[in-house]
Structures are given as structure tokens and as C-alpha cells.
PDB file of C-alpha atoms and ligand atoms in Angstrom:
ATOM      1  CA  MET G   1       0.123  -0.126   0.002  1.00 47.00           C
ATOM      2  CA  THR G   2       1.475   3.670  -0.772  1.00 47.00           C
ATOM      3  CA  GLY G   3       2.739   5.302   1.948  1.00 66.00           C
ATOM      4  CA  ASN G   4       3.288   2.178   4.088  1.00 82.00           C
ATOM      5  CA  TRP G   5       6.583   3.718   5.342  1.00 85.00           C
ATOM      6  CA  VAL G   6       4.404   6.648   6.920  1.00 87.00           C
ATOM      7  CA  LEU G   7       2.319   4.131   8.638  1.00 86.00           C
ATOM      8  CA  ALA G   8       5.524   2.348   9.903  1.00 88.00           C
ATOM      9  CA  LEU G   9       6.823   5.802  11.238  1.00 88.00           C
ATOM     10  CA  GLN G  10       3.625   6.646  12.847  1.00 88.00           C
ATOM     11  CA  GLU G  11       3.577   3.267  14.543  1.00 91.00           C
ATOM     12  CA  ARG G  12       7.118   3.587  15.599  1.00 87.00           C
ATOM     13  CA  LEU G  13       6.176   6.757  17.230  1.00 89.00           C
ATOM     14  CA  TRP G  14       2.716   5.850  18.708  1.00 89.00           C
ATOM     15  CA  GLY G  15       2.199   2.041  18.394  1.00 88.00           C
ATOM     16  CA  LEU G  16      -0.533   0.468  16.978  1.00 92.00           C
ATOM     17  CA  ALA G  17      -3.558   2.882  16.400  1.00 93.00           C
ATOM     18  CA  PRO G  18      -6.211   1.695  19.227  1.00 95.00           C
ATOM     19  CA  TRP G  19      -9.136  -0.614  18.189  1.00 97.00           C
ATOM     20  CA  ASP G  20     -12.290  -1.870  19.634  1.00 97.00           C
ATOM     21  CA  ALA G  21     -14.034  -4.968  18.647  1.00 97.00           C
ATOM     22  CA  LYS G  22     -17.173  -4.205  20.565  1.00 97.00           C
ATOM     23  CA  LYS G  23     -17.908  -1.491  17.756  1.00 98.00           C
ATOM     24  CA  ILE G  24     -18.508  -4.106  15.022  1.00 98.00           C
ATOM     25  CA  SER G  25     -21.833  -3.791  13.565  1.00 97.00           C
ATOM     26  CA  ASP G  26     -21.357  -5.211  10.051  1.00 96.00           C
ATOM     27  CA  GLU G  27     -21.812  -9.097   9.767  1.00 95.00           C
ATOM     28  CA  TRP G  28     -19.668  -9.346   6.820  1.00 96.00           C
ATOM     29  CA  PHE G  29     -16.981  -7.827   9.007  1.00 97.00           C
ATOM     30  CA  ARG G  30     -17.551  -9.994  11.626  1.00 98.00           C
ATOM     31  CA  ALA G  31     -17.384 -13.129   9.678  1.00 97.00           C
ATOM     32  CA  HIS G  32     -14.120 -12.390   8.429  1.00 98.00           C
ATOM     33  CA  PHE G  33     -12.580 -10.359  11.446  1.00 98.00           C
ATOM     34  CA  GLU G  34     -13.615 -13.452  13.731  1.00 98.00           C
ATOM     35  CA  TYR G  35     -14.418 -16.613  11.704  1.00 98.00           C
ATOM     36  CA  ALA G  36     -12.393 -16.370   8.946  1.00 98.00           C
ATOM     37  CA  ALA G  37      -9.326 -15.193  10.926  1.00 98.00           C
ATOM     38  CA  ASP G  38      -9.676 -17.848  13.514  1.00 98.00           C
ATOM     39  CA  VAL G  39      -9.717 -20.676  10.885  1.00 98.00           C
ATOM     40  CA  VAL G  40      -6.630 -19.223   9.091  1.00 98.00           C
ATOM     41  CA  HIS G  41      -4.813 -18.833  12.415  1.00 98.00           C
ATOM     42  CA  GLN G  42      -5.848 -22.620  13.500  1.00 98.00           C
ATOM     43  CA  TRP G  43      -4.259 -24.112  10.231  1.00 98.00           C
ATOM     44  CA  VAL G  44      -1.572 -21.682   9.465  1.00 98.00           C
ATOM     45  CA  GLY G  45      -0.661 -20.818  13.091  1.00 98.00           C
ATOM     46  CA  SER G  46      -0.288 -24.426  13.844  1.00 98.00           C
ATOM     47  CA  VAL G  47       2.719 -24.827  11.393  1.00 98.00           C
ATOM     48  CA  LEU G  48       3.988 -21.381  11.176  1.00 98.00           C
ATOM     49  CA  ASP G  49       4.736 -18.531  13.890  1.00 98.00           C
ATOM     50  CA  MET G  50       2.400 -16.006  12.984  1.00 97.00           C
ATOM     51  CA  ARG G  51       4.628 -13.285  14.692  1.00 97.00           C
ATOM     52  CA  THR G  52       7.897 -13.729  12.366  1.00 98.00           C
ATOM     53  CA  ALA G  53       6.214 -15.365   9.310  1.00 98.00           C
ATOM     54  CA  ARG G  54       6.074 -13.511   6.102  1.00 98.00           C
ATOM     55  CA  LEU G  55       2.761 -14.158   4.714  1.00 98.00           C
ATOM     56  CA  LEU G  56       1.110 -13.833   1.152  1.00 98.00           C
ATOM     57  CA  ASN G  57      -2.711 -13.694   0.868  1.00 98.00           C
ATOM     58  CA  PHE G  58      -3.837 -14.670  -2.682  1.00 98.00           C
ATOM     59  CA  GLY G  59      -7.103 -12.947  -3.319  1.00 98.00           C
ATOM     60  CA  CYS G  60      -7.271 -10.920  -0.398  1.00 98.00           C
ATOM     61  CA  GLY G  61     -10.487  -9.129  -1.113  1.00 98.00           C
ATOM     62  CA  ASP G  62     -11.312  -6.165   1.257  1.00 98.00           C
ATOM     63  CA  GLY G  63      -8.202  -7.308   3.777  1.00 98.00           C
ATOM     64  CA  ILE G  64     -10.392  -7.787   6.852  1.00 98.00           C
ATOM     65  CA  THR G  65      -8.940 -11.203   7.533  1.00 98.00           C
ATOM     66  CA  ASP G  66      -5.550 -10.109   7.088  1.00 98.00           C
ATOM     67  CA  LEU G  67      -6.384  -7.019   9.297  1.00 98.00           C
ATOM     68  CA  SER G  68      -7.602  -9.420  12.260  1.00 98.00           C
ATOM     69  CA  LEU G  69      -4.643 -11.785  11.814  1.00 98.00           C
ATOM     70  CA  VAL G  70      -2.487  -8.883  12.700  1.00 98.00           C
ATOM     71  CA  LEU G  71      -4.697  -7.396  15.566  1.00 98.00           C
ATOM     72  CA  ARG G  72      -5.639 -10.540  17.171  1.00 98.00           C
ATOM     73  CA  TYR G  73      -2.949 -13.098  16.539  1.00 98.00           C
ATOM     74  CA  GLY G  74       0.056 -10.888  16.231  1.00 97.00           C
ATOM     75  CA  ALA G  75       0.975 -11.293  12.373  1.00 98.00           C
ATOM     76  CA  THR G  76       3.644  -8.813  11.509  1.00 96.00           C
ATOM     77  CA  ALA G  77       3.944  -9.089   7.586  1.00 97.00           C
ATOM     78  CA  ILE G  78       1.096 -10.018   5.362  1.00 98.00           C
ATOM     79  CA  HIS G  79       0.945  -9.058   1.349  1.00 98.00           C
ATOM     80  CA  GLY G  80      -2.377  -9.223   0.269  1.00 98.00           C
ATOM     81  CA  VAL G  81      -2.848  -9.445  -3.722  1.00 98.00           C
ATOM     82  CA  ASP G  82      -5.905  -9.405  -5.554  1.00 98.00           C
ATOM     83  CA  ILE G  83      -7.236  -8.311  -9.320  1.00 98.00           C
ATOM     84  CA  ARG G  84      -9.658  -5.954  -7.410  1.00 97.00           C
ATOM     85  CA  ARG G  85      -9.150  -3.089  -5.075  1.00 97.00           C
ATOM     86  CA  GLU G  86     -11.552  -3.892  -2.408  1.00 97.00           C
ATOM     87  CA  TYR G  87      -8.659  -3.518   0.300  1.00 98.00           C
ATOM     88  CA  ALA G  88      -8.677   0.331  -0.703  1.00 97.00           C
ATOM     89  CA  LYS G  89     -11.680   0.482   1.581  1.00 97.00           C
ATOM     90  CA  LEU G  90      -9.707  -1.104   4.503  1.00 98.00           C
ATOM     91  CA  PRO G  91      -8.985   1.987   6.186  1.00 97.00           C
ATOM     92  CA  ARG G  92     -12.387   3.375   5.963  1.00 97.00           C
ATOM     93  CA  ILE G  93     -14.034   0.199   7.134  1.00 97.00           C
ATOM     94  CA  ALA G  94     -11.610  -0.214  10.107  1.00 98.00           C
ATOM     95  CA  ARG G  95     -12.384   3.290  11.182  1.00 98.00           C
ATOM     96  CA  GLU G  96     -16.093   2.382  10.897  1.00 97.00           C
ATOM     97  CA  GLN G  97     -15.944  -1.245  12.564  1.00 98.00           C
ATOM     98  CA  LEU G  98     -13.314  -1.067  15.048  1.00 98.00           C
ATOM     99  CA  GLY G  99     -12.565   2.790  15.539  1.00 98.00           C
ATOM    100  CA  MET G 100      -9.250   2.252  14.255  1.00 97.00           C
ATOM    101  CA  ARG G 101      -7.634   5.589  12.952  1.00 94.00           C
ATOM    102  CA  ARG G 102      -4.606   3.871  11.172  1.00 93.00           C
ATOM    103  CA  ILE G 103      -3.899   0.492   9.251  1.00 94.00           C
ATOM    104  CA  PRO G 104      -1.037  -1.476  10.693  1.00 97.00           C
ATOM    105  CA  SER G 105       2.049  -1.218   8.799  1.00 96.00           C
ATOM    106  CA  ALA G 106       2.277  -5.034   8.793  1.00 97.00           C
ATOM    107  CA  LEU G 107      -0.225  -5.065   6.112  1.00 97.00           C
ATOM    108  CA  THR G 108       0.477  -4.110   2.388  1.00 97.00           C
ATOM    109  CA  PHE G 109      -1.591  -4.476  -0.622  1.00 98.00           C
ATOM    110  CA  GLU G 110      -1.267  -5.028  -4.212  1.00 97.00           C
ATOM    111  CA  THR G 111      -3.394  -5.026  -7.296  1.00 98.00           C
ATOM    112  CA  ILE G 112      -2.403  -7.697  -9.873  1.00 98.00           C
ATOM    113  CA  THR G 113      -3.353  -8.614 -13.574  1.00 97.00           C
ATOM    114  CA  PRO G 114      -5.071 -11.960 -13.520  1.00 97.00           C
ATOM    115  CA  GLY G 115      -2.379 -14.802 -13.701  1.00 96.00           C
ATOM    116  CA  ALA G 116       0.475 -12.458 -13.878  1.00 95.00           C
ATOM    117  CA  PRO G 117       3.423 -14.092 -12.259  1.00 97.00           C
ATOM    118  CA  LEU G 118       4.623 -12.774  -8.702  1.00 98.00           C
ATOM    119  CA  ALA G 119       7.439 -15.052  -8.323  1.00 97.00           C
ATOM    120  CA  GLY G 120      11.031 -13.212  -8.392  1.00 95.00           C
ATOM    121  CA  ARG G 121       9.715  -9.887  -7.562  1.00 92.00           C
ATOM    122  CA  ARG G 122       9.590  -9.932  -3.744  1.00 91.00           C
ATOM    123  CA  GLU G 123      11.447 -12.307  -1.053  1.00 95.00           C
ATOM    124  CA  LEU G 124      10.309 -15.787  -0.800  1.00 98.00           C
ATOM    125  CA  VAL G 125       7.425 -15.971   1.613  1.00 98.00           C
ATOM    126  CA  ASP G 126       7.102 -18.404   4.688  1.00 98.00           C
ATOM    127  CA  GLY G 127       3.320 -18.989   4.162  1.00 98.00           C
ATOM    128  CA  ILE G 128       0.578 -18.490   1.524  1.00 98.00           C
ATOM    129  CA  MET G 129      -3.027 -18.163   2.343  1.00 98.00           C
ATOM    130  CA  SER G 130      -6.092 -17.855   0.095  1.00 98.00           C
ATOM    131  CA  TRP G 131      -9.757 -17.615   1.413  1.00 98.00           C
ATOM    132  CA  SER G 132     -12.689 -18.636  -1.051  1.00 98.00           C
ATOM    133  CA  THR G 133     -10.751 -17.372  -4.042  1.00 98.00           C
ATOM    134  CA  PHE G 134      -9.637 -20.271  -6.030  1.00 98.00           C
ATOM    135  CA  GLU G 135     -13.261 -21.046  -7.125  1.00 98.00           C
ATOM    136  CA  HIS G 136     -13.060 -17.636  -8.888  1.00 98.00           C
ATOM    137  CA  VAL G 137      -9.679 -17.934 -10.697  1.00 98.00           C
ATOM    138  CA  GLN G 138     -10.117 -18.613 -14.513  1.00 98.00           C
ATOM    139  CA  ARG G 139      -9.734 -22.494 -15.028  1.00 98.00           C
ATOM    140  CA  ASP G 140      -6.919 -22.294 -17.483  1.00 98.00           C
ATOM    141  CA  GLN G 141      -4.996 -19.788 -15.024  1.00 98.00           C
ATOM    142  CA  LEU G 142      -5.055 -22.346 -12.259  1.00 98.00           C
ATOM    143  CA  ALA G 143      -2.151 -24.572 -13.101  1.00 98.00           C
ATOM    144  CA  PRO G 144       0.313 -21.565 -14.100  1.00 98.00           C
ATOM    145  CA  ILE G 145      -0.777 -19.638 -10.907  1.00 98.00           C
ATOM    146  CA  PHE G 146      -0.146 -22.765  -8.536  1.00 98.00           C
ATOM    147  CA  ALA G 147       3.111 -22.871 -10.325  1.00 98.00           C
ATOM    148  CA  ASP G 148       3.855 -19.108  -9.467  1.00 98.00           C
ATOM    149  CA  LEU G 149       2.913 -19.675  -5.762  1.00 98.00           C
ATOM    150  CA  TYR G 150       4.821 -22.712  -5.563  1.00 98.00           C
ATOM    151  CA  ALA G 151       8.051 -20.420  -6.720  1.00 98.00           C
ATOM    152  CA  CYS G 152       6.836 -17.643  -4.117  1.00 98.00           C
ATOM    153  CA  LEU G 153       7.159 -19.921  -0.986  1.00 98.00           C
ATOM    154  CA  ARG G 154      10.501 -21.029   0.471  1.00 98.00           C
ATOM    155  CA  PRO G 155      10.952 -24.855   0.737  1.00 98.00           C
ATOM    156  CA  GLY G 156       9.307 -26.053   3.833  1.00 98.00           C
ATOM    157  CA  GLY G 157       6.899 -23.068   3.552  1.00 98.00           C
ATOM    158  CA  TYR G 158       3.334 -23.803   3.733  1.00 99.00           C
ATOM    159  CA  PHE G 159       0.272 -22.973   1.471  1.00 99.00           C
ATOM    160  CA  PHE G 160      -3.413 -22.860   3.097  1.00 99.00           C
ATOM    161  CA  ILE G 161      -6.398 -23.074   0.901  1.00 99.00           C
ATOM    162  CA  GLN G 162     -10.050 -22.937   1.781  1.00 98.00           C
ATOM    163  CA  ILE G 163     -12.948 -23.000  -0.564  1.00 98.00           C
ATOM    164  CA  GLU G 164     -16.533 -22.866   0.332  1.00 98.00           C
ATOM    165  CA  PRO G 165     -19.336 -23.256  -1.253  1.00 98.00           C
ATOM    166  CA  LEU G 166     -17.864 -25.905  -3.756  1.00 98.00           C
ATOM    167  CA  PHE G 167     -19.592 -25.530  -7.007  1.00 98.00           C
ATOM    168  CA  TYR G 168     -21.495 -29.223  -6.790  1.00 98.00           C
ATOM    169  CA  SER G 169     -22.874 -28.544  -3.452  1.00 98.00           C
ATOM    170  CA  PRO G 170     -26.503 -27.457  -2.550  1.00 98.00           C
ATOM    171  CA  PHE G 171     -25.265 -23.596  -2.577  1.00 98.00           C
ATOM    172  CA  GLY G 172     -22.239 -23.779  -4.932  1.00 98.00           C
ATOM    173  CA  SER G 173     -23.668 -21.325  -7.133  1.00 98.00           C
ATOM    174  CA  HIS G 174     -22.753 -18.349  -4.671  1.00 97.00           C
ATOM    175  CA  LEU G 175     -26.328 -17.322  -5.314  1.00 97.00           C
ATOM    176  CA  ARG G 176     -27.757 -18.342  -1.935  1.00 95.00           C
ATOM    177  CA  ARG G 177     -28.237 -14.596  -0.832  1.00 94.00           C
ATOM    178  CA  TYR G 178     -31.079 -14.370  -3.351  1.00 96.00           C
ATOM    179  CA  ASP G 179     -32.055 -18.209  -4.027  1.00 95.00           C
ATOM    180  CA  ASP G 180     -32.052 -20.711  -1.157  1.00 94.00           C
ATOM    181  CA  VAL G 181     -33.333 -23.491  -3.303  1.00 97.00           C
ATOM    182  CA  PRO G 182     -30.547 -26.237  -2.883  1.00 98.00           C
ATOM    183  CA  TRP G 183     -28.663 -27.436  -6.075  1.00 98.00           C
ATOM    184  CA  HIS G 184     -30.686 -24.977  -8.046  1.00 98.00           C
ATOM    185  CA  HIS G 185     -28.041 -24.021 -10.301  1.00 98.00           C
ATOM    186  CA  LEU G 186     -27.571 -27.628 -11.194  1.00 98.00           C
ATOM    187  CA  LEU G 187     -31.657 -28.025 -11.929  1.00 97.00           C
ATOM    188  CA  ALA G 188     -32.535 -25.009 -13.655  1.00 97.00           C
ATOM    189  CA  SER G 189     -31.584 -23.081 -16.526  1.00 97.00           C
ATOM    190  CA  GLU G 190     -29.313 -19.783 -16.469  1.00 97.00           C
ATOM    191  CA  ASP G 191     -32.512 -17.851 -17.441  1.00 97.00           C
ATOM    192  CA  GLU G 192     -34.519 -19.175 -14.749  1.00 97.00           C
ATOM    193  CA  LEU G 193     -31.936 -18.552 -12.253  1.00 98.00           C
ATOM    194  CA  TRP G 194     -31.550 -15.114 -13.485  1.00 98.00           C
ATOM    195  CA  LYS G 195     -35.220 -14.329 -13.256  1.00 97.00           C
ATOM    196  CA  VAL G 196     -35.259 -15.509  -9.408  1.00 97.00           C
ATOM    197  CA  ILE G 197     -32.576 -13.042  -8.618  1.00 97.00           C
ATOM    198  CA  GLN G 198     -34.097 -10.302 -10.744  1.00 95.00           C
ATOM    199  CA  ASN G 199     -37.367 -10.738  -8.809  1.00 96.00           C
ATOM    200  CA  HIS G 200     -35.756 -10.873  -5.349  1.00 95.00           C
ATOM    201  CA  GLU G 201     -37.039  -8.205  -3.177  1.00 93.00           C
ATOM    202  CA  GLY G 202     -36.093  -7.566   0.629  1.00 83.00           C
ATOM    203  CA  PRO G 203     -33.125  -8.280   2.855  1.00 85.00           C
ATOM    204  CA  MET G 204     -30.368 -10.670   2.473  1.00 88.00           C
ATOM    205  CA  ASP G 205     -28.031 -12.596   4.854  1.00 89.00           C
ATOM    206  CA  ALA G 206     -26.055  -9.631   5.835  1.00 90.00           C
ATOM    207  CA  SER G 207     -23.027 -12.185   6.487  1.00 89.00           C
ATOM    208  CA  GLU G 208     -23.003 -12.695   2.865  1.00 87.00           C
ATOM    209  CA  VAL G 209     -23.344  -8.974   1.640  1.00 89.00           C
ATOM    210  CA  ASP G 210     -19.834  -7.469   1.294  1.00 90.00           C
ATOM    211  CA  PHE G 211     -18.535  -3.875   1.116  1.00 93.00           C
ATOM    212  CA  GLY G 212     -19.009  -3.766  -2.514  1.00 89.00           C
ATOM    213  CA  PHE G 213     -22.569  -3.594  -2.279  1.00 89.00           C
ATOM    214  CA  ALA G 214     -22.783   0.047  -1.547  1.00 88.00           C
ATOM    215  CA  ASP G 215     -20.873   0.766  -4.732  1.00 92.00           C
ATOM    216  CA  PHE G 216     -23.146  -1.304  -7.133  1.00 92.00           C
ATOM    217  CA  GLY G 217     -26.536  -0.684  -5.717  1.00 92.00           C
ATOM    218  CA  VAL G 218     -29.330  -3.032  -5.275  1.00 92.00           C
ATOM    219  CA  GLU G 219     -29.574  -4.028  -9.285  1.00 94.00           C
ATOM    220  CA  GLY G 220     -25.941  -3.717  -9.984  1.00 95.00           C
ATOM    221  CA  TYR G 221     -25.262  -6.107  -7.254  1.00 94.00           C
ATOM    222  CA  LYS G 222     -27.413  -8.611  -8.646  1.00 96.00           C
ATOM    223  CA  ARG G 223     -25.702  -8.284 -12.078  1.00 97.00           C
ATOM    224  CA  PHE G 224     -22.453  -8.588 -10.271  1.00 96.00           C
ATOM    225  CA  VAL G 225     -23.239 -11.531  -8.232  1.00 96.00           C
ATOM    226  CA  PHE G 226     -24.438 -13.244 -11.200  1.00 98.00           C
ATOM    227  CA  LYS G 227     -21.394 -12.586 -13.645  1.00 98.00           C
ATOM    228  CA  GLU G 228     -19.509 -13.991 -10.639  1.00 97.00           C
ATOM    229  CA  TYR G 229     -21.534 -17.332 -10.522  1.00 98.00           C
ATOM    230  CA  GLN G 230     -21.171 -17.607 -14.661  1.00 98.00           C
ATOM    231  CA  ALA G 231     -17.389 -17.188 -14.093  1.00 98.00           C
ATOM    232  CA  LEU G 232     -17.081 -19.980 -11.283  1.00 98.00           C
ATOM    233  CA  ASN G 233     -14.649 -22.440 -12.495  1.00 98.00           C
ATOM    234  CA  ARG G 234     -16.387 -25.468 -10.955  1.00 98.00           C
ATOM    235  CA  LEU G 235     -13.440 -26.791  -9.374  1.00 98.00           C
ATOM    236  CA  THR G 236     -13.853 -29.837  -7.195  1.00 98.00           C
ATOM    237  CA  ALA G 237     -11.660 -30.676  -3.972  1.00 98.00           C
ATOM    238  CA  ASP G 238     -10.020 -33.689  -5.805  1.00 98.00           C
ATOM    239  CA  GLU G 239      -9.158 -31.541  -8.850  1.00 98.00           C
ATOM    240  CA  LEU G 240      -7.850 -28.762  -6.419  1.00 98.00           C
ATOM    241  CA  VAL G 241      -5.410 -31.651  -4.625  1.00 98.00           C
ATOM    242  CA  GLN G 242      -4.464 -32.897  -8.124  1.00 98.00           C
ATOM    243  CA  LEU G 243      -3.631 -29.504  -9.735  1.00 98.00           C
ATOM    244  CA  THR G 244      -1.679 -28.370  -6.568  1.00 98.00           C
ATOM    245  CA  GLY G 245      -0.109 -31.619  -6.577  1.00 98.00           C
ATOM    246  CA  GLN G 246       1.056 -31.126 -10.002  1.00 98.00           C
ATOM    247  CA  ALA G 247       2.524 -27.702  -9.036  1.00 98.00           C
ATOM    248  CA  GLY G 248       4.975 -29.702  -6.525  1.00 98.00           C
ATOM    249  CA  PHE G 249       3.236 -29.113  -3.236  1.00 98.00           C
ATOM    250  CA  VAL G 250       2.539 -31.945  -1.044  1.00 98.00           C
ATOM    251  CA  VAL G 251      -0.657 -32.293   1.212  1.00 98.00           C
ATOM    252  CA  ALA G 252       0.163 -31.626   4.827  1.00 98.00           C
ATOM    253  CA  ARG G 253      -3.497 -31.931   6.040  1.00 98.00           C
ATOM    254  CA  GLN G 254      -6.920 -31.712   4.689  1.00 98.00           C
ATOM    255  CA  GLU G 255     -10.556 -31.699   5.998  1.00 98.00           C
ATOM    256  CA  ARG G 256     -13.444 -32.029   3.593  1.00 98.00           C
ATOM    257  CA  ARG G 257     -16.880 -31.026   4.936  1.00 98.00           C
ATOM    258  CA  GLN G 258     -20.141 -32.483   3.770  1.00 98.00           C
ATOM    259  CA  VAL G 259     -23.761 -31.070   4.032  1.00 98.00           C
ATOM    260  CA  ASP G 260     -26.346 -33.519   5.525  1.00 98.00           C
ATOM    261  CA  MET G 261     -29.106 -33.029   3.088  1.00 97.00           C
ATOM    262  CA  ALA G 262     -31.247 -35.324   0.949  1.00 97.00           C
ATOM    263  CA  ILE G 263     -30.173 -34.823  -2.839  1.00 97.00           C
ATOM    264  CA  PRO G 264     -33.084 -34.275  -5.121  1.00 96.00           C
ATOM    265  CA  ASP G 265     -34.233 -37.132  -7.296  1.00 94.00           C
ATOM    266  CA  GLY G 266     -33.515 -34.811 -10.303  1.00 91.00           C
ATOM    267  CA  LEU G 267     -29.887 -34.935  -9.572  1.00 95.00           C
ATOM    268  CA  LYS G 268     -29.462 -38.381  -8.191  1.00 94.00           C
ATOM    269  CA  GLY G 269     -27.175 -40.644 -10.403  1.00 93.00           C
ATOM    270  CA  GLN G 270     -26.103 -37.627 -12.461  1.00 95.00           C
ATOM    271  CA  TYR G 271     -23.240 -36.726 -10.317  1.00 96.00           C
ATOM    272  CA  PRO G 272     -21.457 -38.799  -7.403  1.00 97.00           C
ATOM    273  CA  ASP G 273     -23.208 -38.083  -4.222  1.00 97.00           C
ATOM    274  CA  GLU G 274     -19.920 -37.456  -2.600  1.00 97.00           C
ATOM    275  CA  LEU G 275     -19.458 -34.279  -5.144  1.00 98.00           C
ATOM    276  CA  LEU G 276     -23.001 -33.043  -4.418  1.00 98.00           C
ATOM    277  CA  LEU G 277     -22.471 -33.125  -0.748  1.00 98.00           C
ATOM    278  CA  ASN G 278     -19.056 -31.779  -0.281  1.00 98.00           C
ATOM    279  CA  ASN G 279     -19.323 -28.156   0.186  1.00 98.00           C
ATOM    280  CA  GLU G 280     -16.106 -26.988   1.898  1.00 98.00           C
ATOM    281  CA  ILE G 281     -12.451 -28.120   1.752  1.00 98.00           C
ATOM    282  CA  PHE G 282      -9.634 -27.045   3.937  1.00 98.00           C
ATOM    283  CA  LEU G 283      -6.245 -27.704   2.287  1.00 98.00           C
ATOM    284  CA  LEU G 284      -2.858 -27.225   3.969  1.00 98.00           C
ATOM    285  CA  LEU G 285       0.092 -27.681   1.517  1.00 99.00           C
ATOM    286  CA  GLN G 286       3.762 -27.812   1.846  1.00 98.00           C
ATOM    287  CA  LYS G 287       6.508 -27.047  -0.445  1.00 98.00           C
ATOM    288  CA  PRO G 288       9.021 -29.869   0.009  1.00 98.00           C
TER     289      PRO G 288
HETATM  290  C1  LIG F   1     -15.023 -14.283  -2.833  1.00 54.59           C
HETATM  291  S1  LIG F   1     -13.911 -13.279  -3.043  1.00 54.59           S
HETATM  292  C2  LIG F   1     -12.651 -13.539  -1.399  1.00 54.59           C
HETATM  293  C3  LIG F   1     -11.904 -12.367  -1.114  1.00 54.59           C
HETATM  294  C4  LIG F   1     -11.300 -12.612   0.282  1.00 54.59           C
HETATM  295  N1  LIG F   1     -10.474 -13.956   0.462  1.00 54.59           N
HETATM  296  C5  LIG F   1     -12.452 -12.948   1.385  1.00 54.59           C
HETATM  297  O1  LIG F   1     -12.701 -13.667   2.064  1.00 54.59           O
HETATM  298  O2  LIG F   1     -13.398 -11.885   1.494  1.00 54.59           O
HETATM  299  C6  LIG F   1     -12.787 -13.896  -4.182  1.00 54.59           C
HETATM  300  C7  LIG F   1     -11.797 -12.914  -4.573  1.00 54.59           C
HETATM  301  O3  LIG F   1     -10.858 -13.680  -5.388  1.00 54.59           O
HETATM  302  C8  LIG F   1     -10.316 -12.602  -6.277  1.00 54.59           C
HETATM  303  N2  LIG F   1      -9.794 -13.254  -7.485  1.00 54.59           N
HETATM  304  C9  LIG F   1     -10.423 -13.872  -8.649  1.00 54.59           C
HETATM  305  N3  LIG F   1      -9.502 -13.955  -9.535  1.00 54.59           N
HETATM  306  C10 LIG F   1      -8.086 -13.745  -9.154  1.00 54.59           C
HETATM  307  C11 LIG F   1      -6.784 -14.062  -9.570  1.00 54.59           C
HETATM  308  N4  LIG F   1      -6.683 -14.504 -10.900  1.00 54.59           N
HETATM  309  N5  LIG F   1      -5.916 -13.432  -8.914  1.00 54.59           N
HETATM  310  C12 LIG F   1      -5.925 -13.123  -7.642  1.00 54.59           C
HETATM  311  N6  LIG F   1      -7.285 -12.649  -7.262  1.00 54.59           N
HETATM  312  C13 LIG F   1      -8.477 -13.257  -7.734  1.00 54.59           C
HETATM  313  C14 LIG F   1     -11.527 -11.811  -6.516  1.00 54.59           C
HETATM  314  O4  LIG F   1     -11.130 -10.411  -7.007  1.00 54.59           O
HETATM  315  C15 LIG F   1     -12.275 -11.591  -4.884  1.00 54.59           C
HETATM  316  O5  LIG F   1     -11.516 -10.571  -4.370  1.00 54.59           O
END
């Protein structure tokens, strides 16, 4: 982030700006500041010392999780990269949600071109994390990006990936905020789905409404979310493990979560049950 040295200087003079989690009013913020950061810390913090590790967050979004890792878990160096610039809102969001006047200098952010290599531009990192991002990456860019991230990591370093919801699971369309019919995206046509979204009125689950909503407005957000659905790469948990393995990573630990729901008759036999019920993967990889 430009001006990071100014933040570093201010911190040296006055310490980290005070913050207060009791001020949190936004459920999207809370879901990332608390839940997502807790999970990343459980997985990454179990293999790396957060206080000394240099970390890269691939697909950092608005950076709320990174902010939490610094404030709540003592991380001291996180570089967030993303093809969008949602992280530019973080100073305002932190002011509104935590009463925090300055973002910690431990955080740096960068906008990247989709698929542009990162390796060789910075020091090797100890850990890479990625939350709810790899299902959005263009499919033909997955293998080169995994190879590039492999090259960004020091030998022995770790790479933590979380994806939820996986495409073939009941709400794998990422459209649940508008459509709560399970597996609707595998049963209905795109036109039918778009009509459901267009006709949606009333409130959405606040924990699913990000800070981009204010920019897009009600109708614009519907178009944005639907385009995101159309761009999903439909990655499965098995494919993720296979692709990262091809890049050279080895699996240190993984957990796959299943939903406990009845598969509709219209889908039974069309896809393996395991694919339809597996909604989340946590994957911890290591570079040998
Ligand atoms: C659902 S958001 C998750 C953001 C953040 N990790 C979070 O938990 O809020 C997916 C993110 O992936 C980013 N993304 C998609 N394709 C990408 C790519 N090729 N390289 C880097 N980021 C990408 C998007 O811009 C978006 O911010």
C-alpha cells in the first residue's frame, strides 16, 4: 500500500492505533474478522509462527481477515494481492467497524493482473493463504498460478487454501443470498436462475453482503453476483488436490466437509453423491 513507510513511522512513534471489537456492527466484517481469521490462524498458526512469518494472501479481497490476523494473532507481515481493489476500503472500514484510525504497517496490498506471475519480485514467503478465492480463478490460469505460488514460497513453507461453497454442493452457485433452493444451479437454466435473482426483494443474509454492495446498488449487485456465478470455474476438491500436487505441493493436512441434506431425485445418479454433498475444503500444503 502506498505510504506504508508513513504508517510504519507513525507506529514507531505512537504504537498500533487503538481498536475496539465491540464496535463491530457489520456481519460481513464480523464473519471475516472473527470466523475466517480464526480458521486461518488454526491452520496456518499450527505450522508457522504468525509473529515472524512473512505471509502472502492470494485473493485478499477487502483485507479484513489480514487485519484481524495482525490485531488478534500478532502477524507482522502480510502482503495481500487481488485483481480488484477492495482492500482500498480497509482504512475506512477499520475506522467504522473498529474505531481504528490507522491500518497496521504490517499490511501491504497490491492489485495484480489476473494470472500475472508474482515470483521473483519479492522475497520468498513462509506462508501463503487463500480464502474463498480459487473457485473464482479462470480455469486455464489455475495451473500457472499454482506453479507461480510454489515459486513464491520458501522450501518447507506452507500454503493454506479454503473453498466454500464448492460448485456442486447445494449452494455452490454462490447465489444463496438471492435463491435458497438447494442445487438450483444444477437443476434450472441460467435464464430461470437470473429471473429468481431479478425478482428477489427484501433483505439478504447480512454476512453474505460485502462492502462492494454500496458501490453497485441493489440492481447492480444482482448483475455483479450473477456474473460471478457464471465465471465460477467449477473446481472440485479432488481437482484442487491434483492441480496443486502437479505444481509440486504435498498435502500436509486436509479436511472436507459434507452437508447433511437429501439429494433431489432430479440429480441422483447424475453426479457422484460425494461431489454433491461436499461443500467445503480446507487444504494445507507444503513445499518440500
Ligand atoms: C469471494 S472473494 C474472497 C475475498 C477474500 N479472500 C475474502 O475472504 O473476503 C474472491 C476474491 O478472489 C479474487 N480473485 C479472483 N480471481 C483472481 C486471480 N486470478 N488472482 C487474484 N485474485 C483473484 C477476487 O477479486 C475476489 O476478491
